[in-house]
Tab-separated table of C-alpha atoms in Angstrom:
chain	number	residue	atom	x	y	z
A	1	UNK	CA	-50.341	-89.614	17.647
A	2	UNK	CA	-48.194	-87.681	15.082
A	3	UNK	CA	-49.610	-87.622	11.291
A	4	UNK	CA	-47.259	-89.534	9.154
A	5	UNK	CA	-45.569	-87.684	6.742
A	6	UNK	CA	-44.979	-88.057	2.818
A	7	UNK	CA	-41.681	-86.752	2.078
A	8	UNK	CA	-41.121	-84.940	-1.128
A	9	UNK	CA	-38.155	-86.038	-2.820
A	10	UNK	CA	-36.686	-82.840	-4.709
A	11	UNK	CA	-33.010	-83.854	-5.115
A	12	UNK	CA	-30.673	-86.806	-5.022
A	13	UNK	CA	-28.138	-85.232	-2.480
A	14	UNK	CA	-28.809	-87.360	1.058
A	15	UNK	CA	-27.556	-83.576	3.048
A	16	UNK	CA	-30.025	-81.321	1.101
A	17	UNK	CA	-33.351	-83.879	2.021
A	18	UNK	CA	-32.117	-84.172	5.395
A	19	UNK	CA	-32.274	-80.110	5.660
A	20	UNK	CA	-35.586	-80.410	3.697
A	21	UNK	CA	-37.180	-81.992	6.610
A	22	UNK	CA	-38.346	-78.471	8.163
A	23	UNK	CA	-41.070	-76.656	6.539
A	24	UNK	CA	-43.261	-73.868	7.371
A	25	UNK	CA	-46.920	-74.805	7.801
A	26	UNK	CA	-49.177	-71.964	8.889
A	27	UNK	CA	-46.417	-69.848	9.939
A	28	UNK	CA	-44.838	-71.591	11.912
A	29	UNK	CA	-41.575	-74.157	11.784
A	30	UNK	CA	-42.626	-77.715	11.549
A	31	UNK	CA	-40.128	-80.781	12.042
A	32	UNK	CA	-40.935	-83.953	10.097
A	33	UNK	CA	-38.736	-85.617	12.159
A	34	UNK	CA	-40.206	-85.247	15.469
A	35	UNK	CA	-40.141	-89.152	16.081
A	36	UNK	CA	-38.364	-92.004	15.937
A	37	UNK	CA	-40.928	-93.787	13.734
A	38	UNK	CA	-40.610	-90.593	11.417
A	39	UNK	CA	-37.402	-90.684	11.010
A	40	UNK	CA	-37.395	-94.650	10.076
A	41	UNK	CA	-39.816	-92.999	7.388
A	42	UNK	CA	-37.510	-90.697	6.155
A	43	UNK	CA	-35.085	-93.391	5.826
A	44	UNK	CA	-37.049	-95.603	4.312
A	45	UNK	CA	-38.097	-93.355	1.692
A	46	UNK	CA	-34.264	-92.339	0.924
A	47	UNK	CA	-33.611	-96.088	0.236
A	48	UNK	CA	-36.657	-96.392	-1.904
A	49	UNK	CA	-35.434	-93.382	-3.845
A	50	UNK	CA	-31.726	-95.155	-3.746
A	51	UNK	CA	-30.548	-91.830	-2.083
A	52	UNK	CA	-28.777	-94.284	-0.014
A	53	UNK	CA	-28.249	-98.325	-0.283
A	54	UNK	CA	-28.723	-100.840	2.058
A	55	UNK	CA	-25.082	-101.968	1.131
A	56	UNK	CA	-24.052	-99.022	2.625
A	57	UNK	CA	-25.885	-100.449	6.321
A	58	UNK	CA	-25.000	-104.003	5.604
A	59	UNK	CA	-22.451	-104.762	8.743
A	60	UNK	CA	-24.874	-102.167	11.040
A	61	UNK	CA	-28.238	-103.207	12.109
A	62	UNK	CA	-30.345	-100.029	13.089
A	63	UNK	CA	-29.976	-98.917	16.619
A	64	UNK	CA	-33.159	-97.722	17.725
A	65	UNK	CA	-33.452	-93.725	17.475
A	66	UNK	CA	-32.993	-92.839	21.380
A	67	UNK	CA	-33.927	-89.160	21.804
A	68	UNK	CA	-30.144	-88.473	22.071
A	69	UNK	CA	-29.414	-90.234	18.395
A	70	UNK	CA	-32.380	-87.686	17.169
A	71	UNK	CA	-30.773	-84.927	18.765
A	72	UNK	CA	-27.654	-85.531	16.902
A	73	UNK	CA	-29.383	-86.055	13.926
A	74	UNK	CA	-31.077	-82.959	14.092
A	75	UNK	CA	-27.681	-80.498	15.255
A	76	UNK	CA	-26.025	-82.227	11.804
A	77	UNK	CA	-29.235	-81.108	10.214
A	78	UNK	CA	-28.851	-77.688	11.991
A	79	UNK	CA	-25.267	-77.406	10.773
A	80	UNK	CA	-26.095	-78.158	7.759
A	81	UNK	CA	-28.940	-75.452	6.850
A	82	UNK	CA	-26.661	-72.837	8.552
A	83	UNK	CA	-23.934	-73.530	5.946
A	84	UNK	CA	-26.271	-74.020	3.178
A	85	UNK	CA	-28.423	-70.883	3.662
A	86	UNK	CA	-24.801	-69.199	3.907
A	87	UNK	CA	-23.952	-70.611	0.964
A	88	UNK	CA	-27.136	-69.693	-1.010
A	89	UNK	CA	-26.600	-66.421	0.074
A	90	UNK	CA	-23.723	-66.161	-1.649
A	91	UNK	CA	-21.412	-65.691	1.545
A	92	UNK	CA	-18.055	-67.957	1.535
A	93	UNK	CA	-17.669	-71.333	2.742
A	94	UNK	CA	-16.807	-71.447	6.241
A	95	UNK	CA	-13.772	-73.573	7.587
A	96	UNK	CA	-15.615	-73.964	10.631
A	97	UNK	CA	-18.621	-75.554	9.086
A	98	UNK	CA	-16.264	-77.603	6.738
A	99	UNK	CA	-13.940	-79.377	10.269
A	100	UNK	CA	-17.227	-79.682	12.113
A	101	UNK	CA	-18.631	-82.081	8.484
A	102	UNK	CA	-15.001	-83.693	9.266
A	103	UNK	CA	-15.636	-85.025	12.408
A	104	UNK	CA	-18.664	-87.016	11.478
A	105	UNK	CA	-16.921	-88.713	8.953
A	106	UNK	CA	-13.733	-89.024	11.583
A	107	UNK	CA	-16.717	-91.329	13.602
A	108	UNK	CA	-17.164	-93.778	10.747
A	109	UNK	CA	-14.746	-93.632	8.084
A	110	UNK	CA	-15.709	-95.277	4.815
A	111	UNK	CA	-14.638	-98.057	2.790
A	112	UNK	CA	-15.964	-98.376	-0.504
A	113	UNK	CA	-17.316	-100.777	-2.866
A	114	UNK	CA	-18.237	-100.270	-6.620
A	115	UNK	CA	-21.996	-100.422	-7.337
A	116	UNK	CA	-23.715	-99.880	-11.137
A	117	UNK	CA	-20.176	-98.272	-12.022
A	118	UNK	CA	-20.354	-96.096	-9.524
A	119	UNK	CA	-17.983	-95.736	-6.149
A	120	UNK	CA	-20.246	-96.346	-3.368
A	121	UNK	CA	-18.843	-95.200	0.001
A	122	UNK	CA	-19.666	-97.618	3.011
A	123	UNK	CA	-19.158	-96.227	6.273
A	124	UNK	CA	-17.636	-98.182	9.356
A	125	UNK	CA	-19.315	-97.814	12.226
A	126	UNK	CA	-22.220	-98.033	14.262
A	127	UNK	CA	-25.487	-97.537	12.664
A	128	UNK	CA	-26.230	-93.482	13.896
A	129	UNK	CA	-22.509	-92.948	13.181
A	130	UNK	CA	-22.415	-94.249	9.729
A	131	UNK	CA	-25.812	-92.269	9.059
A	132	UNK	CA	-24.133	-89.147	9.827
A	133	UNK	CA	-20.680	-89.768	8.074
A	134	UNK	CA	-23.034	-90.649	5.130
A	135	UNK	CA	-25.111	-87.210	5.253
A	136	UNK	CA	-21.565	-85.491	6.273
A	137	UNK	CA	-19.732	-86.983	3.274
A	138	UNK	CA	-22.361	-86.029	0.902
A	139	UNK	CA	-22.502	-82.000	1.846
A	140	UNK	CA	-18.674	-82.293	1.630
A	141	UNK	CA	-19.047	-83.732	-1.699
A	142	UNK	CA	-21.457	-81.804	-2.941
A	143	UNK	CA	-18.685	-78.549	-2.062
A	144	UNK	CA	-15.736	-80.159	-3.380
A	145	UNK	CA	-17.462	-80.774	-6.874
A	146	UNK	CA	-18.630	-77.363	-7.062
A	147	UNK	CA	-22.927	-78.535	-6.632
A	148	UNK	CA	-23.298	-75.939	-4.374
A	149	UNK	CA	-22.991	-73.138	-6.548
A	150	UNK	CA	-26.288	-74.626	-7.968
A	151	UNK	CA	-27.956	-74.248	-4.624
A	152	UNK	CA	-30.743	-72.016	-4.023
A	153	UNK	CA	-33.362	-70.955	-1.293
A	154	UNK	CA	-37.234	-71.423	-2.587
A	155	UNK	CA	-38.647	-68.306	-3.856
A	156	UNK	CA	-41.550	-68.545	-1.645
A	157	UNK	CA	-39.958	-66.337	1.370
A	158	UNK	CA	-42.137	-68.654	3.547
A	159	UNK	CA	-40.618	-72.154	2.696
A	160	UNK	CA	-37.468	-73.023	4.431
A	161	UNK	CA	-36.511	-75.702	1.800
A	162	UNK	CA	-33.670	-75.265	-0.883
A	163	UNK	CA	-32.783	-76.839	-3.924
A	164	UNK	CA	-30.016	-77.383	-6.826
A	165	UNK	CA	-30.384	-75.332	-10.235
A	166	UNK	CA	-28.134	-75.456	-12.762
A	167	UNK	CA	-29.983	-73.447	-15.263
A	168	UNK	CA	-30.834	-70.852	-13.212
A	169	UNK	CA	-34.095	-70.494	-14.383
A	170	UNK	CA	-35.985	-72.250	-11.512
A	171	UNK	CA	-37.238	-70.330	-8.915
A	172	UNK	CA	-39.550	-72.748	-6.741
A	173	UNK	CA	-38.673	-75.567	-4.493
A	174	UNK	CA	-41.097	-77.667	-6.064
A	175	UNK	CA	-44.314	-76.400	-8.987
A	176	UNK	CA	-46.594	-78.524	-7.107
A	177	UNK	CA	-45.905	-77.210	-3.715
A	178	UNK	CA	-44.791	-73.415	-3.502
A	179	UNK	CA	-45.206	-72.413	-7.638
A	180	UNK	CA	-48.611	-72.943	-8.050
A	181	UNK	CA	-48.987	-71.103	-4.582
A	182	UNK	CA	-47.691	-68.455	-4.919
A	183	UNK	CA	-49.114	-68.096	-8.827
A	184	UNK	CA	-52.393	-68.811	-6.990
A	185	UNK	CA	-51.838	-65.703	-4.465
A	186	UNK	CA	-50.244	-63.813	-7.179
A	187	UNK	CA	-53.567	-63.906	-9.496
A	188	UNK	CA	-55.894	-63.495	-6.069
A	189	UNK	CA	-54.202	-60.309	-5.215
A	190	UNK	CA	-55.080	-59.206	-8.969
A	191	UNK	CA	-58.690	-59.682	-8.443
């Protein structure tokens, strides 16, 4: 039975914690979302950290996760990293990456609704379709108001996750996680 997994919440953008669902654990690539359970997980925990609102779902009840909605979960995920990792590379923005972001949102385009002051887009469509026009929309919006340039790949040339820094100072997905690390290996290779 797969260990269920905690998911580290290290930004508010819905793209960037979808891409943060790979890590590197002895080596080796590991997928958090390997099931469907784990992916209701994942969910869950991006509502409880209002990454995303149920009135966003409200006309979709979730479809279960067939191995084909994971699969197309996990190429918008794949997408995704290749354009970020691009991106924190410093290479330009491909068009390519930006049409292919399109046509999830071209699967369930949005209405929206205004929630705590704030425009909340609310996508039309079926449940895995709104998901990804949601996750879509957000890397989109994230280029078009510039976020990006904030975005950076974790220090630790191990991790695979990324992050947004705006002072520029940060170097480390996360202290608790890859900081004290590599401090930790740091000091043990002074000994």
């Amino acid at each position: 039975m797969p260990v269920q997994e905690k998911f580290q919440f290290i930004s508010d953008s819905l793209s960037l914690n979808l891409v943060n669902t790979e890590e590197n654990r002895r080596g080796k690539r590991h997928d958090l979302l390997e099931t469907d359970q784990q992916v209701y997980s994942w969910l869950e925990h991006m509502f409880s950290v209002q990454v995303i609102h149920a009135e966003q779902f409200s006309q979709n009840n979730p479809d279960p996760f067939t191995q084909e909605s994971m699969s197309d979960l996990k190429e918008l995920r794949g997408l995704l990293r290749k354009g970020f990792e691009n991106i924190a590379d410093g290479q330009q923005v491909d068009e390519h990456w930006i049409h292919s972001l399109e046509k999830y949102i071209h699967n369930a385009p949005f209405t929206f609704a205004i929630k705590e002051n704030k425009l909340l887009p609310i996508p039309c469509g079926p449940y895995l379709n709104a998901l990804l026009s949601l996750i879509a929309y957000d890397a989109l919006e994230l280029l078009t108001h510039g976020k990006l340039a904030a975005l950076h790949r974790c220090s630790n040339p191990k991790c695979l996750w990324m992050f947004m820094d705006v002072t520029g100072k940060r170097k480390w997905c996360s202290m608790k996680i890859c900081g004290n690390r590599m401090k930790a290996a740091r000091h043990k290779d002074r000994s």
